XYZ file of C-alpha atoms in Angstrom:
487
model
C -21.017 -17.131 -14.891
C -20.736 -13.419 -14.164
C -19.953 -10.708 -16.707
C -16.514 -10.293 -15.120
C -15.692 -13.977 -15.536
C -17.002 -13.873 -19.113
C -14.789 -10.888 -19.860
C -11.667 -12.531 -18.430
C -12.432 -15.792 -20.220
C -12.995 -14.080 -23.578
C -9.629 -12.350 -23.277
C -7.944 -15.627 -22.389
C -6.760 -14.273 -19.045
C -7.852 -17.309 -17.032
C -5.460 -19.496 -19.000
C -2.475 -17.193 -19.450
C 0.215 -15.324 -17.539
C 1.624 -11.861 -18.172
C 5.332 -12.393 -18.836
C 7.601 -9.988 -20.669
C 4.707 -7.824 -21.809
C 2.791 -10.714 -23.406
C -0.078 -12.876 -22.204
C 1.438 -16.317 -22.705
C 0.248 -19.893 -22.273
C 1.503 -21.458 -19.034
C 4.002 -24.267 -19.067
C 2.100 -25.822 -16.166
C -1.061 -27.827 -16.780
C -2.675 -28.141 -13.351
C -5.818 -26.109 -12.729
C -7.485 -24.672 -9.658
C -11.157 -24.006 -9.082
C -12.031 -20.446 -8.028
C -15.060 -20.504 -5.724
C -17.635 -17.862 -4.897
C -17.682 -18.055 -1.065
C -21.219 -16.691 -0.824
C -22.618 -19.622 -2.792
C -19.758 -22.159 -2.720
C -20.286 -22.549 -6.457
C -17.377 -22.569 -8.870
C -16.748 -19.273 -10.655
C -14.087 -20.565 -13.040
C -10.785 -22.399 -13.190
C -7.306 -20.922 -13.484
C -4.131 -22.634 -14.644
C -1.407 -22.999 -12.037
C 2.147 -22.196 -12.978
C 5.247 -24.359 -12.829
C 8.927 -23.793 -12.147
C 9.370 -23.273 -15.893
C 6.903 -20.368 -15.782
C 8.828 -18.869 -12.870
C 12.075 -19.144 -14.837
C 10.538 -17.330 -17.805
C 9.109 -14.562 -15.642
C 12.413 -14.002 -13.822
C 14.231 -13.905 -17.177
C 11.780 -11.306 -18.476
C 12.179 -9.185 -15.352
C 15.964 -9.449 -15.586
C 15.932 -8.332 -19.221
C 13.861 -5.272 -18.302
C 15.785 -4.334 -15.177
C 18.606 -2.218 -16.599
C 16.320 0.081 -18.535
C 13.758 0.426 -15.754
C 16.268 0.892 -12.930
C 17.992 3.660 -14.898
C 14.779 5.407 -15.911
C 14.062 8.886 -14.582
C 12.125 8.897 -11.302
C 9.733 11.419 -12.842
C 8.891 8.928 -15.595
C 8.190 6.194 -13.056
C 6.030 8.576 -11.025
C 4.014 9.474 -14.116
C 3.257 5.808 -14.796
C 2.127 5.302 -11.202
C -0.169 8.312 -11.555
C -1.683 6.776 -14.702
C -2.173 3.465 -12.916
C -4.004 5.169 -10.058
C -6.264 7.004 -12.513
C -7.069 3.764 -14.325
C -7.911 2.041 -11.039
C -10.301 4.853 -10.181
C -11.928 4.581 -13.601
C -12.398 0.796 -13.156
C -13.198 0.917 -9.436
C -16.680 -0.557 -9.807
C -15.451 -3.585 -11.739
C -12.579 -4.133 -9.312
C -14.995 -4.012 -6.376
C -17.382 -6.467 -8.044
C -14.478 -8.797 -8.679
C -13.418 -8.902 -5.033
C -16.967 -9.487 -3.862
C -17.099 -12.488 -6.164
C -13.708 -13.991 -5.434
C -13.347 -13.448 -1.664
C -16.828 -12.572 -0.442
C -16.365 -8.967 0.672
C -19.597 -7.010 0.971
C -19.918 -4.931 -2.198
C -20.242 -1.694 -0.235
C -17.061 -2.503 1.681
C -15.151 -3.514 -1.427
C -16.033 -0.164 -2.995
C -15.423 1.961 0.104
C -12.293 0.233 1.425
C -10.751 -2.541 -0.649
C -10.400 -0.453 -3.824
C -9.643 3.059 -2.502
C -7.101 1.814 0.024
C -5.362 -0.121 -2.744
C -5.285 3.047 -4.815
C -3.819 4.901 -1.832
C -0.757 2.657 -1.916
C -0.123 3.617 -5.535
C -0.573 7.301 -4.743
C 1.664 7.084 -1.672
C 4.451 5.357 -3.597
C 4.304 8.127 -6.195
C 4.416 10.821 -3.507
C 7.401 9.182 -1.811
C 9.185 8.824 -5.140
C 8.622 12.457 -6.068
C 10.260 13.611 -2.833
C 13.000 10.978 -2.603
C 16.728 11.739 -2.929
C 18.544 8.756 -4.393
C 22.034 10.188 -3.869
C 23.317 12.562 -1.214
C 26.727 13.662 0.123
C 28.132 12.716 3.498
C 31.442 14.521 3.601
C 33.395 13.252 0.608
C 31.302 10.059 0.405
C 28.278 9.615 -1.850
C 25.412 7.700 -0.249
C 23.315 6.107 -2.969
C 20.029 4.237 -2.807
C 19.796 1.803 -5.707
C 17.012 -0.653 -6.653
C 17.678 -4.057 -5.160
C 16.842 -5.863 -8.418
C 14.272 -8.532 -9.221
C 11.547 -8.812 -6.582
C 9.208 -11.757 -6.131
C 5.967 -10.744 -4.441
C 3.566 -13.219 -2.808
C 0.190 -11.850 -1.744
C -2.803 -13.266 0.201
C -6.517 -13.666 -0.376
C -7.962 -11.459 2.361
C -7.116 -8.052 0.824
C -6.296 -9.247 -2.700
C -5.847 -5.856 -4.388
C -4.665 -3.822 -1.400
C -1.838 -6.223 -0.578
C -0.699 -6.323 -4.205
C -0.427 -2.552 -4.574
C 1.260 -2.307 -1.151
C 4.122 -4.293 -2.695
C 4.237 -3.544 -6.403
C 3.848 0.238 -6.096
C 6.934 0.896 -3.934
C 8.928 -1.781 -5.775
C 8.210 -0.191 -9.157
C 8.781 3.291 -7.737
C 12.204 2.202 -6.485
C 13.165 0.983 -9.970
C 12.802 -2.746 -9.356
C 11.185 -5.276 -11.690
C 8.688 -7.681 -10.180
C 7.163 -11.130 -10.490
C 3.811 -11.335 -8.698
C 2.204 -14.503 -7.408
C -1.269 -13.605 -6.145
C -3.262 -16.004 -4.015
C -4.652 -18.864 -6.064
C -7.802 -18.600 -3.914
C -8.577 -15.028 -5.012
C -6.653 -14.490 -8.250
C -9.099 -12.539 -10.400
C -8.552 -8.960 -9.256
C -4.843 -9.472 -9.923
C -5.656 -10.219 -13.562
C -7.656 -7.003 -13.860
C -4.834 -5.035 -12.249
C -2.304 -6.579 -14.629
C -4.349 -5.270 -17.559
C -4.335 -1.792 -16.017
C -0.559 -1.942 -15.549
C -0.243 -2.737 -19.247
C -2.570 0.116 -20.134
C -0.622 2.525 -17.923
C 2.420 1.991 -20.141
C 4.875 0.157 -17.936
C 7.585 -1.365 -20.166
C 7.430 -5.099 -20.968
C 8.966 -7.263 -18.275
C 8.841 -4.644 -15.534
C 5.727 -6.327 -14.115
C 5.097 -10.046 -14.543
C 2.283 -12.197 -13.186
C 2.401 -15.946 -12.633
C -0.534 -17.718 -11.026
C 0.230 -20.635 -8.781
C 0.247 -22.191 -5.349
C 2.765 -21.848 -2.554
C 4.404 -25.289 -2.675
C 5.285 -24.911 -6.366
C 5.386 -21.305 -7.612
C 5.915 -19.700 -4.211
C 8.755 -22.047 -3.347
C 10.333 -21.637 -6.791
C 10.314 -17.861 -6.466
C 11.788 -17.983 -2.970
C 14.611 -20.289 -4.043
C 15.309 -18.731 -7.440
C 18.894 -17.487 -7.799
C 17.731 -14.733 -10.152
C 15.437 -13.196 -7.513
C 17.109 -10.579 -5.315
C 14.274 -10.062 -2.854
C 11.083 -11.801 -1.872
C 8.220 -10.145 -0.030
C 5.386 -12.231 1.357
C 2.185 -11.388 3.162
C 0.623 -14.488 4.638
C 0.582 -16.827 7.587
C 3.542 -17.265 9.888
C 3.829 -20.838 8.627
C 4.105 -19.641 5.025
C 6.632 -16.988 6.024
C 8.838 -19.606 7.650
C 8.752 -21.782 4.527
C 9.654 -18.842 2.284
C 12.555 -17.857 4.552
C 13.876 -21.412 4.503
C 13.688 -21.629 0.722
C 15.340 -18.215 0.324
C 18.214 -18.831 2.736
C 20.650 -20.617 0.358
C 20.658 -17.656 -2.062
C 20.996 -15.001 0.714
C 18.241 -12.857 -0.782
C 16.414 -10.213 1.191
C 13.215 -11.542 2.751
C 10.415 -9.224 3.879
C 7.541 -10.833 5.772
C 4.191 -9.422 6.862
C 2.685 -12.306 8.769
C 0.179 -13.087 11.482
C -1.153 -11.017 14.340
C -3.189 -11.098 17.524
C -3.505 -7.390 18.091
C -4.546 -5.936 21.456
C -6.916 -3.044 22.039
C -6.161 -1.655 25.493
C -9.069 0.270 26.988
C -7.521 2.425 29.731
C -9.489 3.147 32.943
C -10.165 6.761 31.909
C -11.442 5.879 28.432
C -14.929 6.954 27.372
C -16.430 3.492 26.931
C -19.138 4.676 24.566
C -16.449 6.008 22.242
C -14.033 3.151 22.824
C -16.010 -0.085 22.658
C -18.232 0.097 19.559
C -15.421 1.283 17.236
C -13.249 -1.463 18.722
C -15.832 -4.079 17.817
C -16.063 -2.629 14.307
C -12.265 -2.673 13.956
C -12.044 -6.289 15.092
C -14.806 -7.313 12.662
C -13.478 -5.252 9.732
C -13.277 -7.422 6.630
C -14.974 -10.102 8.785
C -11.882 -10.244 10.971
C -9.797 -11.395 8.016
C -7.083 -8.829 8.674
C -3.740 -9.684 10.224
C -3.778 -6.482 12.294
C -7.395 -6.777 13.495
C -7.592 -5.828 17.214
C -9.240 -9.057 18.327
C -8.173 -8.853 21.999
C -10.010 -6.057 23.821
C -8.250 -5.625 27.161
C -10.593 -3.866 29.579
C -10.675 -2.739 33.243
C -12.243 -5.530 35.294
C -14.667 -3.138 36.988
C -15.919 -1.958 33.611
C -16.379 -5.446 32.125
C -20.206 -5.576 32.465
C -20.613 -2.215 30.724
C -18.126 -3.198 28.026
C -20.034 -6.435 27.429
C -23.316 -4.579 26.980
C -21.795 -2.050 24.600
C -19.995 -4.771 22.617
C -23.155 -6.851 22.343
C -25.070 -3.836 21.041
C -22.317 -3.087 18.515
C -22.454 -6.662 17.240
C -26.159 -6.270 16.443
C -25.257 -3.522 13.967
C -23.357 -6.003 11.808
C -25.484 -7.364 8.974
C -24.156 -10.571 7.420
C -25.503 -11.393 3.999
C -25.064 -11.764 0.262
C -22.117 -9.535 -0.688
C -24.230 -7.874 -3.384
C -27.113 -7.124 -1.022
C -27.062 -3.378 -0.355
C -28.140 -3.995 3.254
C -25.193 -6.263 4.042
C -22.332 -4.663 5.951
C -20.305 -7.893 5.846
C -20.293 -10.765 3.380
C -18.868 -14.271 3.445
C -15.643 -15.764 4.743
C -13.237 -16.043 1.837
C -12.783 -19.820 1.650
C -13.919 -23.103 3.160
C -10.684 -23.815 5.050
C -10.952 -20.486 6.843
C -14.643 -20.998 7.588
C -13.847 -24.345 9.201
C -10.963 -22.824 11.168
C -13.266 -20.168 12.643
C -15.833 -22.776 13.678
C -13.095 -24.848 15.323
C -11.819 -21.877 17.304
C -15.295 -20.813 18.457
C -15.804 -24.341 19.761
C -12.411 -24.156 21.489
C -13.406 -20.933 23.227
C -16.594 -22.536 24.543
C -14.719 -25.654 25.667
C -12.125 -23.582 27.545
C -14.805 -21.795 29.524
C -14.987 -18.406 27.863
C -18.454 -16.866 28.056
C -20.347 -16.023 24.866
C -21.637 -12.454 24.742
C -22.667 -12.520 21.089
C -22.679 -14.959 18.211
C -21.409 -18.494 18.490
C -21.025 -21.485 16.185
C -22.819 -21.966 12.894
C -24.243 -19.601 10.314
C -26.402 -16.563 11.063
C -30.141 -17.126 11.030
C -31.602 -17.197 7.544
C -28.362 -18.213 5.840
C -28.459 -21.958 5.336
C -25.686 -22.089 2.735
C -22.531 -20.191 1.898
C -19.490 -19.427 4.028
C -21.263 -17.075 6.420
C -20.324 -16.868 10.102
C -21.804 -15.215 13.164
C -19.899 -12.242 14.608
C -18.813 -13.678 17.939
C -17.711 -12.042 21.187
C -16.299 -13.939 24.158
C -15.901 -12.494 27.650
C -14.021 -13.668 30.752
C -11.223 -14.705 28.417
C -7.921 -15.612 30.058
C -4.753 -14.751 28.227
C -3.588 -18.376 28.170
C -6.679 -19.558 26.243
C -6.274 -20.625 22.619
C -8.699 -17.943 21.455
C -6.473 -15.325 23.113
C -3.225 -16.693 21.691
C -3.930 -18.079 18.222
C -4.815 -16.008 15.199
C -8.383 -16.952 14.286
C -8.691 -14.705 11.224
C -12.405 -14.295 11.570
C -14.992 -12.137 13.383
C -14.176 -13.364 16.880
C -13.411 -10.823 19.622
C -12.021 -11.657 23.069
C -12.779 -9.446 26.092
C -9.918 -9.861 28.584
C -10.186 -8.120 31.983
C -7.270 -6.556 33.877
C -6.790 -5.024 37.333
C -4.137 -2.368 36.684
C -2.412 -0.764 33.704
C 0.828 -2.717 34.189
C -1.188 -5.928 33.901
C -2.911 -4.580 30.788
C 0.464 -4.003 29.155
C 1.642 -7.481 30.148
C -1.474 -9.013 28.593
C -1.035 -6.912 25.449
C 2.524 -8.221 25.064
C 1.650 -11.808 26.005
C 1.689 -13.076 22.434
C 4.181 -14.400 19.908
C 2.883 -11.710 17.537
C 3.519 -7.985 17.371
C 1.901 -6.492 14.302
C -0.643 -3.904 15.418
C -2.174 -2.528 18.596
C -4.726 0.022 19.776
C -4.877 2.126 22.940
C -7.914 4.127 24.097
C -7.752 6.771 26.811
C -8.783 10.333 27.636
C -5.371 11.167 29.120
C -3.343 11.318 25.915
C 0.000 11.446 27.718
C -0.748 8.178 29.522
C -2.092 6.596 26.349
C 1.125 7.574 24.555
C 3.206 6.015 27.345
C 1.248 2.764 27.112
C 1.606 2.760 23.322
C 5.375 3.003 23.678
C 5.377 -0.017 26.010
C 3.524 -2.297 23.598
C 5.806 -4.357 21.375
C 4.074 -3.944 18.027
C 5.047 -2.341 14.763
C 2.075 0.016 14.569
C -0.069 1.402 17.412
C -3.295 3.407 16.979
C -4.338 5.918 19.626
C -8.069 6.618 19.984
C -8.970 5.315 16.500
C -7.101 7.797 14.302
C -7.593 8.100 10.549
C -5.620 5.584 8.514
C -2.300 7.000 7.307
C -0.900 5.328 4.169
C 2.468 6.964 4.878
C 2.739 5.292 8.304
C 5.113 2.300 8.096
C 3.470 -1.055 8.760
C 5.125 -4.274 9.869
C 5.688 -6.548 12.797
C 7.736 -7.446 15.816
C 8.413 -11.057 16.789
C 6.561 -13.693 14.722
C 4.574 -11.050 12.855
C 7.492 -10.740 10.459
C 10.223 -8.313 9.533
C 10.578 -5.348 7.244
C 8.115 -2.523 6.730
C 5.521 -1.604 4.130
C 3.809 1.723 3.310
C 5.336 5.166 3.038
C 9.016 5.999 2.769
C 10.023 2.958 4.816
C 8.093 0.750 2.421
C 10.126 1.975 -0.550
C 13.402 1.684 1.364
C 12.772 -2.072 1.585
C 13.311 -2.284 -2.177
C 16.558 -0.279 -2.195
C 20.174 -1.171 -1.510
C 22.544 1.347 0.095
C 25.853 2.010 -1.631
C 28.639 4.212 -0.290
C 31.171 5.612 -2.791
C 34.105 7.033 -0.861
C 36.056 9.878 -2.402
C 33.165 10.673 -4.734
C 33.139 14.346 -3.770
C 36.247 16.540 -3.588
C 37.475 17.522 -0.151
C 36.401 21.006 0.922
């Protein structure tokens, strides 16, 4: 058992929930094994919550709401600043935790998983500090008021990043929250909960209940005391949450699946376009809903693209997450590992041509949830591997004959979360970006912008996260007519 698990066990965190400012014993009695994906050995067990635990957490959030929603924005901003500072101070432990619970390479957890999570806290504070909650429109006052009690359901692939993307703007807006982290990667959420306590947030403003989707997730979605539910997860899970939420007419925000295109325009510099595209598709071992896993390339350039992509794949080093040489670790859980193997087999069966990788584990790794970075070429847009979200390091090279066809292929999906466009002629690249039906488009691999709103078209969900738009999701709009005297 690792030092992190020992620490959490000694504090009783593995068998308690944070509700109303206290770490309390769950009402539920079922447990769940937390597995280290690099070894497939059990790390520990957590207790899963029940509907009674959800009721208690919602009651605690409701009791805290009036005071928190009426608190000064400057006071809320100061607490977010303290939380960010505490995350920076504990960054090494947080990174270790994510390497253990979901298999991220330690170097990647420290360089991306933790700092990007911190960026959401910082961004929420920056938005709050510049936000006007009430403004005049003639004689009418337009007010933005916190929506109320927010239930937040987060996934296992970016366990800390996805939590802060939700709790930071919700708390900044003046809402109180109940968090259900993924039961498959729940440990970093426990560490974050301790930091939220240490930062000085009032009791009941933040509550954490561990649990699974069919019980705790469904109870939160259906709860009449919850005013909004935000979920990041699969499209299937988003549908179930929306169904459960419908009878209480609560706001539902969904960040769901993706099958993002990366359109390489005919004038693109292939050396600059292909290798970063492979890296982007394989980021976090492809376990990112916005990963650009469909590289759409000019047919005449396909052989050169294949060679460049194959070379880029050789730069990926799969191994023990705590090995300093490993650029990528293990797939986060057994179900996802099996799904990736099934989809690689489907690609082979449908006639796609392997350029790199393939089924099974990389050489030298006989155990653990390790997969081979895989690239298929001659992929047709109707193939399963081009249509279904694989959520693993599998890249499809899809050829096109003209730019109109490239755009059609890019939009030939039920998803619409992210997209990339590469081209030397920026004006043409901008035009193509505007034609792609996705919530966020990247031109020529720009730097990540935490203020850029993120969310999907079509079956990738609704609502937006990050930046000002992310905080607006947690606010209601009120108009008070006659509030100001006539000029």
